[in-house]
GROMACS .gro file of C-alpha atoms in nm:
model
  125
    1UNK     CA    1   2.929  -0.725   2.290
    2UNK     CA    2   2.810  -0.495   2.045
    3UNK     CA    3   2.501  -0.604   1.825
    4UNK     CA    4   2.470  -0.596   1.464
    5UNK     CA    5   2.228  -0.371   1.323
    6UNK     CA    6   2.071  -0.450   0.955
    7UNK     CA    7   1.973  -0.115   0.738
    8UNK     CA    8   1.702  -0.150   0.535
    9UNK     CA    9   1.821  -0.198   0.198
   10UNK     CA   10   1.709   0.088  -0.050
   11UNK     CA   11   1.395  -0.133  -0.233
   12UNK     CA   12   1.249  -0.202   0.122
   13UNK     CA   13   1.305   0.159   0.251
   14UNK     CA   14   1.097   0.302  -0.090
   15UNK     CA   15   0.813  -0.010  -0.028
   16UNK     CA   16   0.781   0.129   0.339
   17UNK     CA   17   0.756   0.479   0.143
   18UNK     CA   18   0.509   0.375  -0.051
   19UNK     CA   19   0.293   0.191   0.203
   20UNK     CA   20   0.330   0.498   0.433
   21UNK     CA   21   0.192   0.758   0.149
   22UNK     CA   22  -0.086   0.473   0.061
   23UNK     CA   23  -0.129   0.508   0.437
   24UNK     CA   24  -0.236   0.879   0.501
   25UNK     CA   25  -0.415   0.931   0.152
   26UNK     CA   26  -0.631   0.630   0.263
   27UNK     CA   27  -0.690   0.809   0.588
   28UNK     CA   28  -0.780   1.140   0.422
   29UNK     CA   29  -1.000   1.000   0.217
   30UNK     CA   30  -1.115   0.777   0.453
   31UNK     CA   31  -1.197   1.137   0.706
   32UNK     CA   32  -1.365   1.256   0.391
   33UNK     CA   33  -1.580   0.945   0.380
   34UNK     CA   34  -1.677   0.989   0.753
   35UNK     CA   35  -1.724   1.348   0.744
   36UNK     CA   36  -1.957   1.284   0.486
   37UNK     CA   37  -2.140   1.014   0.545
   38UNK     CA   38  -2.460   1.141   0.522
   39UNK     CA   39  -2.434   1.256   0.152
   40UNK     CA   40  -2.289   0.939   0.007
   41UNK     CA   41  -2.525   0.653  -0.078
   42UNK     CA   42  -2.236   0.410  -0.035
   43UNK     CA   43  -2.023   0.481   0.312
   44UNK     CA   44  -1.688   0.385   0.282
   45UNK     CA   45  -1.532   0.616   0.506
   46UNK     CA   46  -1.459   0.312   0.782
   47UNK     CA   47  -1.320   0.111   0.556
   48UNK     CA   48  -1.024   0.346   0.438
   49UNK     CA   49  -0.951   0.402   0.762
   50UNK     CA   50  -0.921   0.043   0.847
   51UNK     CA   51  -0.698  -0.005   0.525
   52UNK     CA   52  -0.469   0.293   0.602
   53UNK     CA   53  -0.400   0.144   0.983
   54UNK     CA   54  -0.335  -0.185   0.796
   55UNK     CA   55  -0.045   0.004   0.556
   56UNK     CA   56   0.088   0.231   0.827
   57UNK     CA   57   0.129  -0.075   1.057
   58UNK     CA   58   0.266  -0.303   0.778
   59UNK     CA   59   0.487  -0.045   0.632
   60UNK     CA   60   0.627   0.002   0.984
   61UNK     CA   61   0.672  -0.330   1.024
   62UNK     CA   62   0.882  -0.341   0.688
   63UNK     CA   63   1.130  -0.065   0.813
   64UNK     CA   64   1.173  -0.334   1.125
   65UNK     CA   65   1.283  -0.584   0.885
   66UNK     CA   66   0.959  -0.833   0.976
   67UNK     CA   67   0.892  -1.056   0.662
   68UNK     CA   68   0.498  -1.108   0.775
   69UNK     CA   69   0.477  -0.706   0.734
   70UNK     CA   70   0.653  -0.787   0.378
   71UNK     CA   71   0.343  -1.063   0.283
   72UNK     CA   72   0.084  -0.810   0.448
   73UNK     CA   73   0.222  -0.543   0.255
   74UNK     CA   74   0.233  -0.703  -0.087
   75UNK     CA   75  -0.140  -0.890  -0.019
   76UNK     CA   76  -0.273  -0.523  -0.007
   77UNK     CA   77  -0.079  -0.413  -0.294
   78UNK     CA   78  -0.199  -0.720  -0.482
   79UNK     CA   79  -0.583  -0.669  -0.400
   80UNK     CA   80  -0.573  -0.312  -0.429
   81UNK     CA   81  -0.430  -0.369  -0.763
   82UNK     CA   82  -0.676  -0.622  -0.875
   83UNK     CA   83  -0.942  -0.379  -0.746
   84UNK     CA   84  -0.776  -0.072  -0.982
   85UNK     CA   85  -0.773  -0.310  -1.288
   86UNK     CA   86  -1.151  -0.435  -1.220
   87UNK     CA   87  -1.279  -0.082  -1.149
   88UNK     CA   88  -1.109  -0.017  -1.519
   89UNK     CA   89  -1.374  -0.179  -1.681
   90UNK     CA   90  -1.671  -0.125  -1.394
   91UNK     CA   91  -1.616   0.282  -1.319
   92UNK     CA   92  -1.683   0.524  -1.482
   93UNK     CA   93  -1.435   0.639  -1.842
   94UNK     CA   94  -1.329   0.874  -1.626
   95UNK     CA   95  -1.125   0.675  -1.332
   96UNK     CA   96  -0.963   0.488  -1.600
   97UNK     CA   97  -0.646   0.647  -1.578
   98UNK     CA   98  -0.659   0.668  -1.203
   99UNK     CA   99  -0.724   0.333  -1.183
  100UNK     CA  100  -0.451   0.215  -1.447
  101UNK     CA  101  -0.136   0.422  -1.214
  102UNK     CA  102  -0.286   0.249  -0.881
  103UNK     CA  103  -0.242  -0.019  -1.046
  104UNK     CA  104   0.076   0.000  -1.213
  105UNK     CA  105   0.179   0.165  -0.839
  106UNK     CA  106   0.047  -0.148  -0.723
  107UNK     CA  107   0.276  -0.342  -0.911
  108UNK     CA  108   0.614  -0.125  -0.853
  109UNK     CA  109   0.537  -0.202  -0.492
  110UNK     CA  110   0.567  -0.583  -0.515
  111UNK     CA  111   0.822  -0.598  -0.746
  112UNK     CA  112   1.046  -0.349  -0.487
  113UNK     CA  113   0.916  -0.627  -0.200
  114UNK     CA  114   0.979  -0.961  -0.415
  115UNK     CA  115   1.169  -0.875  -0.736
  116UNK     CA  116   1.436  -0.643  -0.620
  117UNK     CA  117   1.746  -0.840  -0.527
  118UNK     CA  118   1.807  -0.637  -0.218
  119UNK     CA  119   1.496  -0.700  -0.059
  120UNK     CA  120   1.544  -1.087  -0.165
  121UNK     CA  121   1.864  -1.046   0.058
  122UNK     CA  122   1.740  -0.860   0.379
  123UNK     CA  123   1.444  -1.114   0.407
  124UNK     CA  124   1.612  -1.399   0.285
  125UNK     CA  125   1.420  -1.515   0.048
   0.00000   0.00000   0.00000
């Protein structure tokens, strides 16, 4: 007897996309950070590189249809997000526009996880 197979839906393929790209430029930065380590007076290099395992593995896990990849996913959108907007008025006038397309990134990501109405159909929800 032949199994079904579900394809990911075109929403959740792009969200996996998105959490893979997330994935390596927080690892590149997150090299950067360790590389230099000794010049920064705040090391942060660790925790990028803890945050882009947590994407890659979550954005894997959306491809494989798992819906606690889907809330892991969209908590890291959500607080990354928060972070962008709140480093809007902390940072520097410079990383305002940085900060205002991570967040509005942010955003696209968990409306293609819970707004979309194909990814509402492949989880179920």
């Amino acid at each position: 007897m032949a199994t079904a197979s579900r394809e990911s839906p075109p929403a959740v393929w792009l969200a996996s996309v998105f959490g893979f790209v997330k994935a390596g430029f927080l690892a590149f930065m997150g090299i950067i950070g360790v590389v230099t380590w000794d010049d920064v007076t705040e090391p942060w290099g660790i925790g990028a590189l803890v945050l882009a395992a947590l994407f890659a593995l979550a954005s894997f896990g959306l491809l494989r249809g798992s819906s606690a990849a889907r809330i892991v996913l969209a908590a890291l959108a959500v607080v990354g997000g928060v972070m962008a907007l709140v480093y809007v008025f902390v940072g520097p006038t410079s990383a305002i526009l940085p900060s205002l397309v991570t967040a509005a990134l942010d955003a696209v990501l968990v409306w293609l996880l819970y707004g979309s109405r194909g990814a509402r159909a492949f989880f179920g929800s």
